[in-house]
Coordinates of N, CA and C in Angstrom, one line a residue:
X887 N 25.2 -22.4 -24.7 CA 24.2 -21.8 -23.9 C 24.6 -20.4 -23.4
X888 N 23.9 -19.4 -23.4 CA 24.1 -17.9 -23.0 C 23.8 -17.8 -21.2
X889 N 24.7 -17.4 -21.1 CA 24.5 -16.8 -19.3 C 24.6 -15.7 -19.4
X890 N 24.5 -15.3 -18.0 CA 24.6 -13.9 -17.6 C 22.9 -13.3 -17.7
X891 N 23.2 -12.3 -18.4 CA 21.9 -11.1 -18.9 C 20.9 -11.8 -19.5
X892 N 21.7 -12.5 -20.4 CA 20.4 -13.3 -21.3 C 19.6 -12.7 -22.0
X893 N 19.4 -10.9 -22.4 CA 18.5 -10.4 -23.1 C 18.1 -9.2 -22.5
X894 N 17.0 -8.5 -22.9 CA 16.4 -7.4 -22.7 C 16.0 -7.9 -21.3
X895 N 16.2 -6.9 -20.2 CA 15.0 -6.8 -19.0 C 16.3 -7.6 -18.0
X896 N 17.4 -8.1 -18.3 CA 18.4 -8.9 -17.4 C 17.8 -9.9 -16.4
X897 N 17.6 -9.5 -15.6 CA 17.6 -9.8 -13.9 C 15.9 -9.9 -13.9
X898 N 15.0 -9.5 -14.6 CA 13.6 -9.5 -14.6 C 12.9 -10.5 -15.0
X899 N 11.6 -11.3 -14.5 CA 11.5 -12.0 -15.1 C 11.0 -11.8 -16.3
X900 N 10.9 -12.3 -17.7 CA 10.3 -12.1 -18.8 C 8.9 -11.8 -19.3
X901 N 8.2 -13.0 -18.6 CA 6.9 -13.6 -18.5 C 5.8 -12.4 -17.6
X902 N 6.2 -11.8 -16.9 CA 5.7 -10.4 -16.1 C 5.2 -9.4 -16.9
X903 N 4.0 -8.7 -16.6 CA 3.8 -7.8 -17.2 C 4.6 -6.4 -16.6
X904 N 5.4 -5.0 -16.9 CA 5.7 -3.9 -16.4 C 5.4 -3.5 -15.2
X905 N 5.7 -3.2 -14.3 CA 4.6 -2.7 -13.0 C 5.1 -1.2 -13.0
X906 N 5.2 -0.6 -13.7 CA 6.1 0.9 -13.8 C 5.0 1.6 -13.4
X907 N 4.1 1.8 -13.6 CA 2.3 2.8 -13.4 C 1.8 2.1 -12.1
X908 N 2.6 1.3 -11.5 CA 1.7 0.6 -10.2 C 1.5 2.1 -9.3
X909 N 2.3 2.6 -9.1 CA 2.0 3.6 -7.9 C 0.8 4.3 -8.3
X910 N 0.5 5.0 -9.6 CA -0.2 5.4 -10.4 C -1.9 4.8 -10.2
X911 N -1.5 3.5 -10.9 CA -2.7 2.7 -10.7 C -3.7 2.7 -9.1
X912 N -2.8 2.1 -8.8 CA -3.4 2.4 -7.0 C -3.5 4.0 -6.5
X913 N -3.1 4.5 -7.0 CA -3.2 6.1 -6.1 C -4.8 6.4 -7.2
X914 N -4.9 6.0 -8.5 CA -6.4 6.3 -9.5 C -7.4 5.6 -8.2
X915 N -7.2 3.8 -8.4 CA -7.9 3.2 -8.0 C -8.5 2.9 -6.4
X916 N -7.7 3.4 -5.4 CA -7.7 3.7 -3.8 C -8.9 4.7 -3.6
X917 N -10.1 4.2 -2.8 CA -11.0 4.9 -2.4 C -10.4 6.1 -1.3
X918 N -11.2 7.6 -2.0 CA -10.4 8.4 -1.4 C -11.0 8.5 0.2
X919 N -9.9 9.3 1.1 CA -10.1 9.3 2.1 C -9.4 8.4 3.2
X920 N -9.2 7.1 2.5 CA -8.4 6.0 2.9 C -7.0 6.7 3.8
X921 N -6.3 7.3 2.8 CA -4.7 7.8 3.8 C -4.8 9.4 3.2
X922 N -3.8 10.3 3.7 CA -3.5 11.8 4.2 C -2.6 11.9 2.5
X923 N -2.2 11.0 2.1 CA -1.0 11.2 0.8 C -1.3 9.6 0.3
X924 N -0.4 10.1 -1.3 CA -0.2 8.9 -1.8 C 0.4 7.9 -1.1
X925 N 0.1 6.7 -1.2 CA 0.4 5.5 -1.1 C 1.9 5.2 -1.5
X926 N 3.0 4.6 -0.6 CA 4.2 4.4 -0.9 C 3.5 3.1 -1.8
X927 N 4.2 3.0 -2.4 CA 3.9 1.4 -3.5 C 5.4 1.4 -4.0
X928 N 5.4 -0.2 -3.5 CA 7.0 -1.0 -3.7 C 6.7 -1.9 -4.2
X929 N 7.6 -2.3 -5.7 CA 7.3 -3.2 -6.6 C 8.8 -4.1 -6.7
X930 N 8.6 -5.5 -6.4 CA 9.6 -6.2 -7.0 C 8.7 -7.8 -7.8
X931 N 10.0 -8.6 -8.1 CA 9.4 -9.8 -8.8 C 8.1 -10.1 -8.1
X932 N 8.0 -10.7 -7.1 CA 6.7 -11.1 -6.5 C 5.5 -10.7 -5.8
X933 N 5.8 -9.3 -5.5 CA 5.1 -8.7 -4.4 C 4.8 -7.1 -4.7
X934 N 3.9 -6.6 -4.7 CA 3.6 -5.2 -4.7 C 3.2 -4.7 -3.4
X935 N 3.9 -4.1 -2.7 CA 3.7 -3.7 -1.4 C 3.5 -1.8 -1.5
X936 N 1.6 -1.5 -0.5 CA 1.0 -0.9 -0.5 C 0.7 -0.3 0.7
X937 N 1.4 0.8 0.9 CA 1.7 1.6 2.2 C 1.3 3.1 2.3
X938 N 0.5 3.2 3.3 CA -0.4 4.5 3.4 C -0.3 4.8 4.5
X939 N -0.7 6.0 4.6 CA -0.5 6.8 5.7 C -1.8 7.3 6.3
X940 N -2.4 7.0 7.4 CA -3.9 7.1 8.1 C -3.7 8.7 8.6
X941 N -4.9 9.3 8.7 CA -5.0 10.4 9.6 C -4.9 10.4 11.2
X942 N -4.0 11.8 11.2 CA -3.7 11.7 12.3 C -4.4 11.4 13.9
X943 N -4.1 11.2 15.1 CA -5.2 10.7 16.1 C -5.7 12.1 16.7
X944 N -6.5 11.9 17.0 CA -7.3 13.5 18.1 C -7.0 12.9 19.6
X945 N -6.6 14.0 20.3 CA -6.1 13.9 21.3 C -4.9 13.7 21.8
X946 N -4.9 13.9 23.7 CA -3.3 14.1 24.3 C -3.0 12.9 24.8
X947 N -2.1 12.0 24.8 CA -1.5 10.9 25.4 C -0.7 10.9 26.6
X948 N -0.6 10.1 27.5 CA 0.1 10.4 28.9 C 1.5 9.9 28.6
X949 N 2.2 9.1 27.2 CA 2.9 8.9 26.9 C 3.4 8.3 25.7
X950 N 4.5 8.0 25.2 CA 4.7 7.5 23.9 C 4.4 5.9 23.7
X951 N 4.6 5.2 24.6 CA 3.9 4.1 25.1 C 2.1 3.7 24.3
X952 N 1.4 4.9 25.3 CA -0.1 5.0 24.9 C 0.0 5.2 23.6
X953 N 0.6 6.4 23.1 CA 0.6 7.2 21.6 C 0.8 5.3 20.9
X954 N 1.6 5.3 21.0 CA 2.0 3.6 20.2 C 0.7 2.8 20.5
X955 N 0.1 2.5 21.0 CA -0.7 2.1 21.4 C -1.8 2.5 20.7
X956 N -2.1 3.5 20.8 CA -3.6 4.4 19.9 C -3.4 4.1 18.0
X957 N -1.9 4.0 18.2 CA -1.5 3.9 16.6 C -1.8 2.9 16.0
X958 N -1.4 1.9 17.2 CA -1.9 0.7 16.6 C -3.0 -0.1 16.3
X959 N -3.9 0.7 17.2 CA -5.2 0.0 17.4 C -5.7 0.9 16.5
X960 N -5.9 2.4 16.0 CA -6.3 2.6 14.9 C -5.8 1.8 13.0
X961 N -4.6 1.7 13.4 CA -4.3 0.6 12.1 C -5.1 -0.1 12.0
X962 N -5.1 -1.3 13.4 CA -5.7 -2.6 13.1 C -7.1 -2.1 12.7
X963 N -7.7 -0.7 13.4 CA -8.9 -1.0 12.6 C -9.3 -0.3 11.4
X964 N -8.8 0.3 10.9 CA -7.9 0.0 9.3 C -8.1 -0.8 8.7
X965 N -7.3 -1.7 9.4 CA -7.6 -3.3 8.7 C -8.8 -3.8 8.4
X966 N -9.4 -4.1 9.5 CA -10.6 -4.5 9.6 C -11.8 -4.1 8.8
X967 N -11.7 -2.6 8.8 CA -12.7 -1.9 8.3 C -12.5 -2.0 6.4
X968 N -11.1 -2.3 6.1 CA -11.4 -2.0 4.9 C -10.6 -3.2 4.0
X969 N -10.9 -4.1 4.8 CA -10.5 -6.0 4.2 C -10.9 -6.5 3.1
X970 N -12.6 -6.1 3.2 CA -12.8 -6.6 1.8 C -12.7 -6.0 1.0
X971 N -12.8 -4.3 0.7 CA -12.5 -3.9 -0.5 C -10.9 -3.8 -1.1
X972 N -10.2 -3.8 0.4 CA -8.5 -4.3 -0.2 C -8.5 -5.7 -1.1
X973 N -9.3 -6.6 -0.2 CA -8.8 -7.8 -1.0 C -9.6 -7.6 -2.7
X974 N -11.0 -6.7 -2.9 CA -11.1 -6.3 -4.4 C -9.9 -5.7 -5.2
X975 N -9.4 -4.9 -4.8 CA -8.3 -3.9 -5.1 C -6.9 -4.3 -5.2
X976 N -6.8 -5.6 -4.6 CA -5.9 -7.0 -4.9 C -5.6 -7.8 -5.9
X977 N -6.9 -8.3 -5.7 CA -7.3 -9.0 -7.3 C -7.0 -8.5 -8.2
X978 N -7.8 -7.7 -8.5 CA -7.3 -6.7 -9.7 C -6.3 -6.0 -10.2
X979 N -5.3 -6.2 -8.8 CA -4.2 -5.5 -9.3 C -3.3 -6.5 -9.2
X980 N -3.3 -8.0 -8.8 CA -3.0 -9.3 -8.9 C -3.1 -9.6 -10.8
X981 N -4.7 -9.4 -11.3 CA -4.6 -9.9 -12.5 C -3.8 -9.1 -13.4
X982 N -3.7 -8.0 -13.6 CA -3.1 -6.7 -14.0 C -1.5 -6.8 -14.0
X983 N -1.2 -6.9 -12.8 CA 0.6 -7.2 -12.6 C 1.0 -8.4 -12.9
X984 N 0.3 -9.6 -12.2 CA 0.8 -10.6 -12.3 C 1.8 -11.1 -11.1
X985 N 1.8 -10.3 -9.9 CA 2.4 -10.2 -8.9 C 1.2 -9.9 -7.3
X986 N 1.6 -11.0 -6.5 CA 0.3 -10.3 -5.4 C 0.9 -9.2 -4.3
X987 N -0.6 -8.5 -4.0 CA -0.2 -7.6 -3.5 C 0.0 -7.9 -1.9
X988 N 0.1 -7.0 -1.2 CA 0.1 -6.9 0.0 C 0.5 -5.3 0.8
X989 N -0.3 -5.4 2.2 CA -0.4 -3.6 2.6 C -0.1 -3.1 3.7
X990 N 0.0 -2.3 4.0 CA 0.1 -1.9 5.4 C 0.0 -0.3 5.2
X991 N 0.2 0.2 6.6 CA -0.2 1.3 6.9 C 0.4 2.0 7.8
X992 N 0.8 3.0 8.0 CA 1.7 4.1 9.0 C 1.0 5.3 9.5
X993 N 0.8 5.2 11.2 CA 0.5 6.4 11.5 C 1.4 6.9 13.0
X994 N 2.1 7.9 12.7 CA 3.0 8.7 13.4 C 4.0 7.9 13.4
X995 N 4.4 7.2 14.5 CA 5.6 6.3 14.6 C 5.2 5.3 14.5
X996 N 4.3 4.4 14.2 CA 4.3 3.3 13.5 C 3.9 2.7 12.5
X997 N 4.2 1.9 11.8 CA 4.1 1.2 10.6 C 3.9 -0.1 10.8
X998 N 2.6 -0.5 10.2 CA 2.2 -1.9 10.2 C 2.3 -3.1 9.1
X999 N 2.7 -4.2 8.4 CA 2.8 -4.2 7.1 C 1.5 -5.5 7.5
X1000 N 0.7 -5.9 6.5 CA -0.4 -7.1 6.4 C 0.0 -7.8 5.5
X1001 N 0.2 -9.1 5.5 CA -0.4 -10.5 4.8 C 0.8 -10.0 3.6
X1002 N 1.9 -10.0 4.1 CA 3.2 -10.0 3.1 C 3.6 -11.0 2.8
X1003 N 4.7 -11.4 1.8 CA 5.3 -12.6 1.0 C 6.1 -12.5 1.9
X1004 N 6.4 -13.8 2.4 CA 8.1 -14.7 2.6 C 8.5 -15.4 1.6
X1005 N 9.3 -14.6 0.8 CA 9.9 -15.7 -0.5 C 11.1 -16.7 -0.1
X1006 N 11.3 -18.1 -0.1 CA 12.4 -18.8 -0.5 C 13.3 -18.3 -1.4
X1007 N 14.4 -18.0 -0.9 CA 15.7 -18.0 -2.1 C 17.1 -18.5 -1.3
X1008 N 16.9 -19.8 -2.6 CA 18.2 -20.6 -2.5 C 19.5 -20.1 -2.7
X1009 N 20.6 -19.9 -2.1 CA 21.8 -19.6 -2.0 C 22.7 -21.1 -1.9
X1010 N 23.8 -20.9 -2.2 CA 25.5 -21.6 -1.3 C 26.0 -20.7 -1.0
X1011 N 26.7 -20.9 0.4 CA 27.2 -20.4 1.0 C 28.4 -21.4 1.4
X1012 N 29.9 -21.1 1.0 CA 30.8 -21.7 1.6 C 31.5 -21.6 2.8
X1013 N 31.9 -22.5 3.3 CA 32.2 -22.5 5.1 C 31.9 -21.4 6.4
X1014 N 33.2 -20.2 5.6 CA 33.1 -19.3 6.2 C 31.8 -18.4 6.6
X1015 N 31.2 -18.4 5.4 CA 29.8 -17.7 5.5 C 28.7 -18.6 6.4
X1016 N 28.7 -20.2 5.8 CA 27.9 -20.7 7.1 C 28.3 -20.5 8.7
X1017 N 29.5 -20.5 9.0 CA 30.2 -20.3 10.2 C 29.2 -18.7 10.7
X1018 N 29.4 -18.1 10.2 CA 28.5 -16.4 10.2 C 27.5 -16.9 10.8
X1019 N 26.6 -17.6 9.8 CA 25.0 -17.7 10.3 C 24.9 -18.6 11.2
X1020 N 26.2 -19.7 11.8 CA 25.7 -20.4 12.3 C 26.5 -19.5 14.1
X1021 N 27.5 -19.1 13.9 CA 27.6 -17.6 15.5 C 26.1 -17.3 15.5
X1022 N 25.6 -16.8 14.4 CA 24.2 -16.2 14.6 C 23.4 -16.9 16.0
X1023 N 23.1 -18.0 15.0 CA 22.2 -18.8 15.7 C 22.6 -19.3 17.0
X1024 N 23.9 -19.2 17.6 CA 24.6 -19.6 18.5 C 24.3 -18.7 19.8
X1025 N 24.3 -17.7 19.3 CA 24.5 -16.5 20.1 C 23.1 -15.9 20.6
X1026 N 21.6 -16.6 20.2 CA 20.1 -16.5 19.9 C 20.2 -15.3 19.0
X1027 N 20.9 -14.9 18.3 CA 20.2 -13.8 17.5 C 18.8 -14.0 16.8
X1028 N 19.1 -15.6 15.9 CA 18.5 -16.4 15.1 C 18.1 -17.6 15.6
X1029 N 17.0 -18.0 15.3 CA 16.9 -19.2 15.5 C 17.1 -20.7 14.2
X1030 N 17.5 -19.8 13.4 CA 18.0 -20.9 12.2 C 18.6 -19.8 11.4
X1031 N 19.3 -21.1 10.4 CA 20.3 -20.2 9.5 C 19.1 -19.4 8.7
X1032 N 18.3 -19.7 8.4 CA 17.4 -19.2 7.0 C 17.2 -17.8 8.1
X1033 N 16.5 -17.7 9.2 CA 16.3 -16.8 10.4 C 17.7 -15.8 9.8
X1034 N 19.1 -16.0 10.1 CA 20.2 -15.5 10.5 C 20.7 -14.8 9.2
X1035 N 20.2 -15.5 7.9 CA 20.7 -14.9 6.9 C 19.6 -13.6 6.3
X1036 N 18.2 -13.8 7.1 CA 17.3 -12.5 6.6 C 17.8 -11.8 7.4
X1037 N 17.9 -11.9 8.5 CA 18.6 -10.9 9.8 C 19.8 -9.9 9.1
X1038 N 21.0 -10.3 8.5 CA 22.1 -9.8 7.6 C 21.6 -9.4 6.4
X1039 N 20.5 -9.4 5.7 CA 20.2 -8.9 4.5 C 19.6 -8.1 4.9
X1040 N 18.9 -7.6 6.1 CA 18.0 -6.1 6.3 C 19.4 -5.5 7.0
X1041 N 19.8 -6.2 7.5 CA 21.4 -5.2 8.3 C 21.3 -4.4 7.2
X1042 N 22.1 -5.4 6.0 CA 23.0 -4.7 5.0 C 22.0 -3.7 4.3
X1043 N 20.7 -3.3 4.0 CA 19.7 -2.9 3.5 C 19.5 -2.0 4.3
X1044 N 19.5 -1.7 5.6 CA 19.5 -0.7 6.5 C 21.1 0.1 6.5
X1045 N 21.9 -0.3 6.5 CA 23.4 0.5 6.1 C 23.8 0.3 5.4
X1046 N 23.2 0.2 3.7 CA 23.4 0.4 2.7 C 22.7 1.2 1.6
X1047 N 21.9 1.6 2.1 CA 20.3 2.2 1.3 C 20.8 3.1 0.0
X1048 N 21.9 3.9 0.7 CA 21.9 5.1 -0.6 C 22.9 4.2 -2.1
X1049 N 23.7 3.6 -1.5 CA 24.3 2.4 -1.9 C 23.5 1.5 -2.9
X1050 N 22.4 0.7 -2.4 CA 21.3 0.3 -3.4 C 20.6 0.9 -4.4
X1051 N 20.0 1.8 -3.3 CA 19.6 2.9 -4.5 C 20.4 3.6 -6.0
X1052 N 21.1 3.7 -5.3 CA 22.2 4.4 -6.8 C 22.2 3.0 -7.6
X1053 N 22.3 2.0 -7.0 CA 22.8 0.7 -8.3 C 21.1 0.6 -8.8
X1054 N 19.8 0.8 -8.1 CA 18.9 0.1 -8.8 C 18.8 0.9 -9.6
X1055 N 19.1 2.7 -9.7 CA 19.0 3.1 -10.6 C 19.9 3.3 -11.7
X1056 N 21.2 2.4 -11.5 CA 22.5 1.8 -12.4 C 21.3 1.0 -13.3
X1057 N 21.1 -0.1 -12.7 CA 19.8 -0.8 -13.2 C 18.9 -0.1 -14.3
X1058 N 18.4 0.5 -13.8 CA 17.5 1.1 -14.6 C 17.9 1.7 -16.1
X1059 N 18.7 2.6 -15.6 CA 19.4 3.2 -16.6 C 20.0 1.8 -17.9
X1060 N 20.6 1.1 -17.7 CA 20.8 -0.1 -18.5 C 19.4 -1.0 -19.4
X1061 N 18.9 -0.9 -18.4 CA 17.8 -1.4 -19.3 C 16.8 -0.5 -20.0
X1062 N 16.6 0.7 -19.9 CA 16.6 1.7 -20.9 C 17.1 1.6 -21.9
X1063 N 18.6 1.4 -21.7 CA 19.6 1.5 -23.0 C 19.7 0.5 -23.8
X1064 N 19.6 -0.6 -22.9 CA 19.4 -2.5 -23.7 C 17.8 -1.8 -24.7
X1065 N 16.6 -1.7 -25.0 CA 15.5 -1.2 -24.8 C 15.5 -0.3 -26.1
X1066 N 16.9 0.6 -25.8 CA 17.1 1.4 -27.1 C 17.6 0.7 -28.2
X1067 N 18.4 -0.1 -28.1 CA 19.7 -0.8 -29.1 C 18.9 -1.9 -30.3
X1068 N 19.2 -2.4 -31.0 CA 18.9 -3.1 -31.5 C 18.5 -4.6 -31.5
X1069 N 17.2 -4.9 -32.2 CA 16.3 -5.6 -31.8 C 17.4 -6.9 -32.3
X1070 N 17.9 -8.0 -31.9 CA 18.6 -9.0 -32.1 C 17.6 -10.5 -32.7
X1071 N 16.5 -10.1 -32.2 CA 15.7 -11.4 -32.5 C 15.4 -11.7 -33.9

């Protein structure tokens, strides 16, 4: 039996269609007027996440408090106002990917995300590392290990960024080159 890579695409699932044109697709298919700039669009295995940026608010705030406040209540009605044709704009881009979507929205300092995936992923962890998540939860950081171990994956994701980055596009680059090579089948 072959481990590891296993083939073209490695680490991807097979059975998926490309999501390479997602940003593309959504910036064609987004009714204009919606946000100030293209849509950030973040694509992994399960989830296409769809992030825009609303126009700015009119008017002076007594503070950053209010300001946060005006932001948010313009999001939410954002939301509201444009539910059903997101959830068309879903579907479609649900049948198309093969992955569901989900959205949010940023205006000035804040960022909202809606109706995102919480994926399960099964790990082992030997002693020492449970010992970690379980200080966590000791300490209220967490309220469970599953809590304590997403808590340490956005740490490491937040002080590692340029880090990831350079490997996804390690990533990338390889599967390009697997892509080039010869067809084995």
């Amino acid at each position: 039996m072959r481990r590891g890579w296993g083939g073209r695409g490695g680490w991807q699932q097979a059975d998926q269609p490309p999501a390479d044109d997602a940003a593309a697709w959504f910036s064609g298919r987004l009714p204009d007027g919606w946000f100030t700039e293209a849509p950030v669009v973040t694509v992994d295995r399960e989830e296409i996440l769809v992030v825009g940026t609303l126009p700015a608010l009119d008017g002076e705030f007594a503070d950053d408090a209010e300001r946060s406040a005006a932001e948010s209540g313009r999001i939410s009605r954002f939301r509201e106002q444009t539910r059903d044709e997101r959830i068309e704009i879903a579907r479609q881009a649900e049948h198309r990917y093969r992955r569901k979507v989900a959205w949010g929205a940023r205006l000035g300092g804040t960022e909202e995300l809606f109706t995102t995936l919480s994926v399960p992923v099964m790990t082992r962890l030997r002693q020492p590392e449970r010992k970690v998540l379980d200080t966590l939860v000791a300490a209220g950081v967490a309220r469970s290990r599953s809590e304590a171990l997403a808590w340490a994956v956005r740490l490491v994701g937040e002080h590692a960024d340029t880090w990831l980055t350079e490997l996804r596009d390690a990533m990338t680059r390889v599967d390009d080159l697997r892509a080039q090579g010869p067809d084995l089948a």
